[in-house]
Tab-separated table of C-alpha atoms in Angstrom:
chain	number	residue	atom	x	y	z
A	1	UNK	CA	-12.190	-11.840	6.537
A	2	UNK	CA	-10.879	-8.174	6.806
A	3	UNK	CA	-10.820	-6.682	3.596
A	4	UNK	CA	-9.095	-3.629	2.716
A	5	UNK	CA	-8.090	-1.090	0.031
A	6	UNK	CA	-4.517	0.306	-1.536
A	7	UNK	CA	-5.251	3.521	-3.950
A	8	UNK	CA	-2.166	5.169	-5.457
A	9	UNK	CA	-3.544	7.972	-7.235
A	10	UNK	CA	-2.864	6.522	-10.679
A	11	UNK	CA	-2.609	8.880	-13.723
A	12	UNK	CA	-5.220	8.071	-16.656
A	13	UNK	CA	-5.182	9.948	-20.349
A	14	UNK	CA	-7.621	12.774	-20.931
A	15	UNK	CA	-7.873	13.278	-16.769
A	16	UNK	CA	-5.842	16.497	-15.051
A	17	UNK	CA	-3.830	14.704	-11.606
A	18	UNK	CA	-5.614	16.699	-9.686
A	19	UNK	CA	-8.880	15.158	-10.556
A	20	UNK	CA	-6.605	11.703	-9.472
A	21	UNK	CA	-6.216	12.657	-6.038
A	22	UNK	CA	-9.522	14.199	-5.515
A	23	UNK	CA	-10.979	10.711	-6.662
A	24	UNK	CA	-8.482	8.958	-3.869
A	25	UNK	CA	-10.419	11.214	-1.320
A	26	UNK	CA	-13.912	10.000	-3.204
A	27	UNK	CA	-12.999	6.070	-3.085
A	28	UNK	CA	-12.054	6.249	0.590
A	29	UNK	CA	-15.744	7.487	1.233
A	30	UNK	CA	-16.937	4.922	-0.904
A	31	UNK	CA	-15.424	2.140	0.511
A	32	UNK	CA	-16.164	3.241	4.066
A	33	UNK	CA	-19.671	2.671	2.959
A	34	UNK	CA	-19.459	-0.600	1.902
A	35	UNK	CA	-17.544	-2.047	4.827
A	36	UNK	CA	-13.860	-1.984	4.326
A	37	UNK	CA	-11.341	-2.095	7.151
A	38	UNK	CA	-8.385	0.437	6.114
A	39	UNK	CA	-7.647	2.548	3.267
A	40	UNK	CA	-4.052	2.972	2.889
A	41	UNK	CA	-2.725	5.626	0.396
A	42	UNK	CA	0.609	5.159	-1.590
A	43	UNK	CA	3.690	7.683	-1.877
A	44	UNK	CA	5.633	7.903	-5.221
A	45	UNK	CA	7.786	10.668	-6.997
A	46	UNK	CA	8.559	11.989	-9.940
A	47	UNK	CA	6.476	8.994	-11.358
A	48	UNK	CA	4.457	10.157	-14.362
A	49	UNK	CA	1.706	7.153	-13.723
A	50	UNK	CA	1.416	7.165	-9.936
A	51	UNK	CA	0.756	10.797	-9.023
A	52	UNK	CA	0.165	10.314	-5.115
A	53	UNK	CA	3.636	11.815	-3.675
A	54	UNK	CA	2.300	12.940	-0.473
A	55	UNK	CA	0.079	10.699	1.226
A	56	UNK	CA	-0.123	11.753	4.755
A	57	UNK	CA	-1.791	15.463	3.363
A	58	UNK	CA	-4.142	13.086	1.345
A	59	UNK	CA	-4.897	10.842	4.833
A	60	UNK	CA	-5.984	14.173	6.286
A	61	UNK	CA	-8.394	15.192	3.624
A	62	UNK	CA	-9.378	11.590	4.100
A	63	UNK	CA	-9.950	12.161	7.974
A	64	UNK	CA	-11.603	15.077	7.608
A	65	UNK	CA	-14.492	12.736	5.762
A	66	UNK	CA	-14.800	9.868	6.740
A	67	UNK	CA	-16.102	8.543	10.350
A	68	UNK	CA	-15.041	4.744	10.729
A	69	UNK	CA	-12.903	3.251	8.149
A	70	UNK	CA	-9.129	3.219	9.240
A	71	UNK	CA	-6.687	5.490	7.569
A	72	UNK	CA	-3.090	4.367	6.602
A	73	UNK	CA	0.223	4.828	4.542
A	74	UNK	CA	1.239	2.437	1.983
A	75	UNK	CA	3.648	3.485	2.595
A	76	UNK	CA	5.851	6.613	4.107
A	77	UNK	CA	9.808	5.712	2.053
A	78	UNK	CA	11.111	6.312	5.962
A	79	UNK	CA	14.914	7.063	4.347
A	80	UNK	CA	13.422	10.480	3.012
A	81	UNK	CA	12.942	11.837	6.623
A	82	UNK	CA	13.366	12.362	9.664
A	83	UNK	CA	11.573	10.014	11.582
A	84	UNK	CA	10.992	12.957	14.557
A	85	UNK	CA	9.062	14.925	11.771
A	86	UNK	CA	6.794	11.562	10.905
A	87	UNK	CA	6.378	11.181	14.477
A	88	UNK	CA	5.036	14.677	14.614
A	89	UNK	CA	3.101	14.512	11.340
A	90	UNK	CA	1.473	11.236	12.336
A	91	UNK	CA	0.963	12.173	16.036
A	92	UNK	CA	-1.005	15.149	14.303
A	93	UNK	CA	-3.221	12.471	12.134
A	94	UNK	CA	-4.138	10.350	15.235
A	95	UNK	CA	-5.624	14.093	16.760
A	96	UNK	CA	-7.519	14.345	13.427
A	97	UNK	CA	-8.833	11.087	13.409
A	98	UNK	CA	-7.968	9.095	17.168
A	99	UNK	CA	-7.502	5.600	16.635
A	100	UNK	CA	-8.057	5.394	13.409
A	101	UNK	CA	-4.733	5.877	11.643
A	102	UNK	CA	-1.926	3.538	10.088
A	103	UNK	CA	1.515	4.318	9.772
A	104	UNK	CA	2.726	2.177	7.065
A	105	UNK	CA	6.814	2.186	6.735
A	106	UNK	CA	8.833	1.277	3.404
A	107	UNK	CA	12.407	1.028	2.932
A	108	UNK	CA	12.516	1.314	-1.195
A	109	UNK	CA	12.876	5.207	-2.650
A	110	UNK	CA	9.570	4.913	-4.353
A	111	UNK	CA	11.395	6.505	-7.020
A	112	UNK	CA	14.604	6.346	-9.161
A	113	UNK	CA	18.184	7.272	-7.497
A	114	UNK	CA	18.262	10.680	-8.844
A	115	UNK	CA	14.764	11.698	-7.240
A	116	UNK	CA	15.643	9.511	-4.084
A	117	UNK	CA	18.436	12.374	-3.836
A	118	UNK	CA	16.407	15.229	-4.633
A	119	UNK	CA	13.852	14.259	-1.586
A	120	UNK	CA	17.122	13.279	0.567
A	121	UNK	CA	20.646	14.549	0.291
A	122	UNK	CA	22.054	11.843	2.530
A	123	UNK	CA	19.876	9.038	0.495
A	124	UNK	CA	22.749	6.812	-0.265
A	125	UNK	CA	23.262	6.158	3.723
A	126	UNK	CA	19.806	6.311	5.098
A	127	UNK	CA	18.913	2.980	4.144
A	128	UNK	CA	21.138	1.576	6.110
A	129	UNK	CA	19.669	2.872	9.319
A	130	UNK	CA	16.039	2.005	8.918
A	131	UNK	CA	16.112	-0.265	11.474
A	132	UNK	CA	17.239	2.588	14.355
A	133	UNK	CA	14.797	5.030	12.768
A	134	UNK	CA	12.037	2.583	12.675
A	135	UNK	CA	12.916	2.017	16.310
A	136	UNK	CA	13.344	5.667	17.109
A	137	UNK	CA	10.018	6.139	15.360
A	138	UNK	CA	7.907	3.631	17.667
A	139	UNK	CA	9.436	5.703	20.425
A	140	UNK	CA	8.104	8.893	19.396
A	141	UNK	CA	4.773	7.903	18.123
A	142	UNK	CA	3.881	5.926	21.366
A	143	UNK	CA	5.538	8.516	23.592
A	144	UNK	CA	8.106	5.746	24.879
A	145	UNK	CA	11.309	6.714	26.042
A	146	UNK	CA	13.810	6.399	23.201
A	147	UNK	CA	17.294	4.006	24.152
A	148	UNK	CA	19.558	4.851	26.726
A	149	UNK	CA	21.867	7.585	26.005
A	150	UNK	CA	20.179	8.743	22.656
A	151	UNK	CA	20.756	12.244	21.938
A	152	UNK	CA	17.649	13.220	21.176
A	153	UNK	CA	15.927	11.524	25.012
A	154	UNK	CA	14.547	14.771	25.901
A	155	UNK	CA	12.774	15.115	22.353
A	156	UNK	CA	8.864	14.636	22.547
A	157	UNK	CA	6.754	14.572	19.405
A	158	UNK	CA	3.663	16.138	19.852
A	159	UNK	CA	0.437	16.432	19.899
A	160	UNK	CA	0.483	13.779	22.544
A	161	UNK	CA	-3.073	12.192	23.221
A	162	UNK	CA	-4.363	8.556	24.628
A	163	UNK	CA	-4.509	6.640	20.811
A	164	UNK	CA	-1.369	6.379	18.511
A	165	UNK	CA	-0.894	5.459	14.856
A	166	UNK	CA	-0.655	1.342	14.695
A	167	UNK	CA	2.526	1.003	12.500
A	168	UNK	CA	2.844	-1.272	9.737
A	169	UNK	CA	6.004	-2.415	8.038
A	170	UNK	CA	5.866	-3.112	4.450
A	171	UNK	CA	8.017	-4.788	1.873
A	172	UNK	CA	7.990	-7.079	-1.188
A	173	UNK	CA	11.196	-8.750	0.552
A	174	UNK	CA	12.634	-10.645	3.080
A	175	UNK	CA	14.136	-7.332	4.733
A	176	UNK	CA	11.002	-5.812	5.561
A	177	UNK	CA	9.626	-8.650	7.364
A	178	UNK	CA	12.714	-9.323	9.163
A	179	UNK	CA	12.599	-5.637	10.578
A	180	UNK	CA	8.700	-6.235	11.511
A	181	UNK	CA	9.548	-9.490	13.223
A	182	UNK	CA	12.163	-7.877	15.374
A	183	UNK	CA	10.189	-5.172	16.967
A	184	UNK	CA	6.649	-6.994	16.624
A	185	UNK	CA	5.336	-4.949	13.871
A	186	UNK	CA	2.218	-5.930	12.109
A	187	UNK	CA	3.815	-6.883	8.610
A	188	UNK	CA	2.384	-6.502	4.650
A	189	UNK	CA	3.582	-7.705	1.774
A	190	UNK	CA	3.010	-6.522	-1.646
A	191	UNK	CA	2.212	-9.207	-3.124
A	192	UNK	CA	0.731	-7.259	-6.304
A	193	UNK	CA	4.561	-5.474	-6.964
A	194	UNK	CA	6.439	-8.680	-7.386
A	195	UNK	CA	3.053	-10.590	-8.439
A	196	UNK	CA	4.176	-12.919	-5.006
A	197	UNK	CA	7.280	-14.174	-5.837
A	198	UNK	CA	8.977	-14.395	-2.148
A	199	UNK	CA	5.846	-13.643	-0.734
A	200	UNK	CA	5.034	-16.684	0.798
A	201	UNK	CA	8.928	-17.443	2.067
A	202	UNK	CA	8.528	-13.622	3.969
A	203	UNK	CA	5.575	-14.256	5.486
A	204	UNK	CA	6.999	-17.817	7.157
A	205	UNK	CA	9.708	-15.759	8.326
A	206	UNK	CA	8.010	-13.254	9.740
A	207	UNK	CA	6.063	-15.684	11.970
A	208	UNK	CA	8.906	-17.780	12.879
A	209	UNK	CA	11.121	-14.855	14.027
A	210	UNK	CA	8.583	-12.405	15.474
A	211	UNK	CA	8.761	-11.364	18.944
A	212	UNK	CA	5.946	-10.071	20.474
A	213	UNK	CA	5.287	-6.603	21.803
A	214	UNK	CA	3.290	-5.160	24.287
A	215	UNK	CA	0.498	-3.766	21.528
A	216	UNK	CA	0.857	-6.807	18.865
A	217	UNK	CA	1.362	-10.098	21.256
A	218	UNK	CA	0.631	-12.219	18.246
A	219	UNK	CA	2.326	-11.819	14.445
A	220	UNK	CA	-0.007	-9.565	12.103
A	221	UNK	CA	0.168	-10.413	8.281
A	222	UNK	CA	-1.356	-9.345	5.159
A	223	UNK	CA	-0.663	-9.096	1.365
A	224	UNK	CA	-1.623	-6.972	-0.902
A	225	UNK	CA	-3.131	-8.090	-4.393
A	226	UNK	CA	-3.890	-6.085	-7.761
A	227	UNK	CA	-7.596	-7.239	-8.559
A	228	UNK	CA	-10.547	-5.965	-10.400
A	229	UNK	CA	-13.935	-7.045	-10.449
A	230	UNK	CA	-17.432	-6.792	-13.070
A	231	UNK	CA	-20.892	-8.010	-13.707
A	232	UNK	CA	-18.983	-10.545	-16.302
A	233	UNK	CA	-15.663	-12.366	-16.788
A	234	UNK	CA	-15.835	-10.373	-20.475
A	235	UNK	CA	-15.943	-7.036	-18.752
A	236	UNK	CA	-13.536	-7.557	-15.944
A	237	UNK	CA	-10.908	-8.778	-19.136
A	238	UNK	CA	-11.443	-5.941	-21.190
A	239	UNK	CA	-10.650	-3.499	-18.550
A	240	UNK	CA	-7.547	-5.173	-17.245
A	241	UNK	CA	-6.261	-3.958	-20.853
A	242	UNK	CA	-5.263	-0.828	-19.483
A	243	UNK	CA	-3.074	-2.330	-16.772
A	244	UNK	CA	-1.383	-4.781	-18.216
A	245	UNK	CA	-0.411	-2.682	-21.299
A	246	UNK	CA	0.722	-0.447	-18.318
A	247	UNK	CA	2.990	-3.155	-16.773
A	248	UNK	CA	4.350	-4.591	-20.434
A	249	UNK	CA	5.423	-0.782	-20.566
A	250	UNK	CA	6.777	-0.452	-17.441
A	251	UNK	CA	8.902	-3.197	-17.998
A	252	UNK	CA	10.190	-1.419	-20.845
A	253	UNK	CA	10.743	2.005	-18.723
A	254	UNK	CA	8.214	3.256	-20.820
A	255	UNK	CA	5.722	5.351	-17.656
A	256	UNK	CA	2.966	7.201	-18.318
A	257	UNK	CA	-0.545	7.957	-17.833
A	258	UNK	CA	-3.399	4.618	-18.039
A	259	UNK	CA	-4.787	4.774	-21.907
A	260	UNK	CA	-8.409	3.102	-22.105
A	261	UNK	CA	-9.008	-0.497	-22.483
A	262	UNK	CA	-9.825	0.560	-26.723
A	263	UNK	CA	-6.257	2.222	-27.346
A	264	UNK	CA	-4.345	-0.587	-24.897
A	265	UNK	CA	-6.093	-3.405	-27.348
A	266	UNK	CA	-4.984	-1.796	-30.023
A	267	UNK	CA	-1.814	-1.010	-29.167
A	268	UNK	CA	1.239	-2.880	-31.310
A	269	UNK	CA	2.896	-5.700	-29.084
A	270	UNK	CA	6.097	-8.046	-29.951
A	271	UNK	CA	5.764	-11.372	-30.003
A	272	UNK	CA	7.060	-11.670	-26.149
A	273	UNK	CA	4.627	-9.085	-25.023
A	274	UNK	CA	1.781	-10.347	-26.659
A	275	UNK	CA	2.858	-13.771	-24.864
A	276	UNK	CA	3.466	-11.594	-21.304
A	277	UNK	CA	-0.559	-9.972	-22.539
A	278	UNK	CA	-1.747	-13.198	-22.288
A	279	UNK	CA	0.062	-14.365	-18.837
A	280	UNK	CA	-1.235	-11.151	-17.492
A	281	UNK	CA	-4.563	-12.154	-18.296
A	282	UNK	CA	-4.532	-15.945	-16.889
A	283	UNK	CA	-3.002	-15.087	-13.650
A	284	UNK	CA	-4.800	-11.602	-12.706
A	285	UNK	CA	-7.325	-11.611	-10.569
A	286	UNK	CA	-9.784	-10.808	-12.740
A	287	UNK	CA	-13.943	-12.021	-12.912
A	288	UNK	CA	-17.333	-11.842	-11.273
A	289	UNK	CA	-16.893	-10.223	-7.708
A	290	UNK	CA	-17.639	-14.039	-6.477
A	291	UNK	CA	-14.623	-15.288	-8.774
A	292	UNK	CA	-12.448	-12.291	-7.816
A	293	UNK	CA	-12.970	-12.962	-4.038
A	294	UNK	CA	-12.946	-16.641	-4.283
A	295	UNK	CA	-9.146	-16.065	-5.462
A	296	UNK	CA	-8.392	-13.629	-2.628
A	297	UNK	CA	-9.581	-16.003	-0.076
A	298	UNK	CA	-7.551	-19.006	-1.496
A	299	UNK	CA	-4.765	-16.931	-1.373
A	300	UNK	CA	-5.083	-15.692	2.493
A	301	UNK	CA	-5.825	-19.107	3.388
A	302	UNK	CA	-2.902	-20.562	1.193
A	303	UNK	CA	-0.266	-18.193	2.747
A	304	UNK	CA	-1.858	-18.012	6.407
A	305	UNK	CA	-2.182	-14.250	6.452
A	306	UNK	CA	-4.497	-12.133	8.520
A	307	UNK	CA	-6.300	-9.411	6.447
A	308	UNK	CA	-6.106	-9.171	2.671
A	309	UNK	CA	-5.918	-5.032	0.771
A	310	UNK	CA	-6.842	-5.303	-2.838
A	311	UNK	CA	-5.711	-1.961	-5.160
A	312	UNK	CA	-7.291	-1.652	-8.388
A	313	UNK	CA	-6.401	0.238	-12.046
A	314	UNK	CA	-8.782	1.589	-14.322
A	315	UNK	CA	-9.111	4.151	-16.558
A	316	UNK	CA	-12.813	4.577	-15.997
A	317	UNK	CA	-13.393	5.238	-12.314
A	318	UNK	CA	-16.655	4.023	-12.446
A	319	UNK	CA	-15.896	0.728	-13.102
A	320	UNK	CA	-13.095	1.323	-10.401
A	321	UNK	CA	-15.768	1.859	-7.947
A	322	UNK	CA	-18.059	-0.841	-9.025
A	323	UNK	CA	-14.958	-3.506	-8.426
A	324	UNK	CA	-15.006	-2.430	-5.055
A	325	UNK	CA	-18.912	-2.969	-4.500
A	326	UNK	CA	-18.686	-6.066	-5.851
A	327	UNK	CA	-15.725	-7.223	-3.569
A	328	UNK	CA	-17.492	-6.046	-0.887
A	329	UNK	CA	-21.002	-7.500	-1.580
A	330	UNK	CA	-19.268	-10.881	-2.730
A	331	UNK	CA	-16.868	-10.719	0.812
A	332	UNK	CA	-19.980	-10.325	2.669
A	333	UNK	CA	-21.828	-13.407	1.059
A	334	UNK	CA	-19.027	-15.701	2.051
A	335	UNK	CA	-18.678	-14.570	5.368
């Protein structure tokens, strides 16, 4: 099974952000190491806990050290830009690192309306033409003619070169895989975001309705799954403390920086999210590296994806690290 990571440069008390993204940089070494496939990077804004707003200038720090693992975006919000400009940007990536790069495409902001209008003027409409630019996009980055009569035909996006970014859509939706499905796109869903509710219903139509394209013949799936692994089930628990305090708030609109497991436990709950504390803690996937990865197969297997990405919260980054080892060293046993 191809195993792979999601990092989204998350905010934690007592740490400066830029210390977060230098650690993003760190982790993509790391897992390189032990094996991983990709190593996508996320892009948020104006989001006090998930400082990573511009991940194609953290994929090229990325590039510039690593040698194997592949390098993606988790996604680029495509109705902030142009999708010439992400063509260029992305066409510049692939010269960095040929081969080796992901262009991962969202629909959703990644952000609140206000923001969404800040990045993009014209947000309110873009949306609605994600399919076009998506297709427009494929054009440029593979150096395909774009539709008959466009006005932009004479338009190149260089650096042109014999590799091109593999894009990705990605979506915790039916949309998303609808729009991979139509122009045979490889397809992810976060399963993590909506803990997989619709999941498995976009994945079955994602398969039914693909049609296949010269690169991807076949349909391409994966999901995407919060996890964290330790040397104990005890260990793993206490850590998730952090997160899920982090999601009760959330839920709340309360965003901010993850607090250590000590001041989560501590924190005052109400009745409901002591109850939601609890649910957290049944249904994450949360244990021994053997336990963790025993889940993350059953799931692949259950849903009939391809490749699995695992992202992972903690306010020590240590034991960040360590969850990753132990995913790898436990995905390498079973295989």
């Amino acid at each position: 099974m191809r195993l792979s990571v999601l990092d989204q440069s998350i905010a934690v008390a007592g740490r400066p952000h830029d210390q977060s993204i230098r650690n993003t940089v760190a982790l993509a070494r790391h897992c390189e190491s032990l094996g991983y496939e990709r190593f996508w990077v996320s892009e948020h804004h104006n989001h006090p806990t998930i400082v990573g707003t511009a991940p194609e200038i953290v994929m090229a720090a990325i590039a510039a050290t690593t040698e194997r693992i592949r390098i993606g975006s988790a996604g680029i919000m495509l109705p902030h830009y142009s999708p010439f400009k992400v063509a260029e940007v992305f066409r510049v990536l692939d010269a960095l690192a040929p081969g080796r790069i992901d262009l991962g495409l969202g629909r959703a902001p990644g952000s609140d309306g206000r923001t969404a209008f800040a990045l993009n003027p014209a947000a309110h409409e873009r949306p609605e033409h994600f399919p076009a630019d998506v297709r427009d996009l494929m054009a440029w980055v593979q150096d395909e003619p774009l539709v008959e009569g466009h006005p932009f035909a004479p338009v190149k996006a260089y650096p042109s070169g014999p590799t091109s970014p593999e894009i990705w859509i990605l979506g915790s939706s039916d949309y998303g895989a609808q729009v991979a499905a139509l122009f045979g796109l490889p397809y992810c869903f976060a399963w993590f975001f909506s803990d997989g509710a619709g999941g498995e219903r976009a994945i079955e139509l994602y398969k039914k309705n693909y049609r296949p394209s010269a690169r991807h013949p076949e349909p391409h799936s994966a999901l995407c799954v919060w996890a964290l692994a330790a040397d104990s089930m005890e260990e793993a628990q206490y850590h998730l403390t952090s997160r899920a305090l982090s999601r009760i708030n959330r839920d709340k609109g309360l965003l901010g920086p993850l607090v250590a497991p000590d001041v989560a436990a501590a924190a005052t709950l109400a009745p409901q999210e002591q109850a939601k504390m609890e649910r957290l803690r049944r249904e994450a996937f949360v244990g021994t590296g053997a336990d963790v990865m025993a889940r993350i197969v059953d799931l692949k297997d259950r849903v009939g994806v391809d490749e699995m990405a695992v992202v992972t919260w903690t306010h020590d980054e240590a034991v960040r690290r360590r969850s990753y080892t132990l995913l790898a060293e436990a995905g390498s046993s079973a295989s």
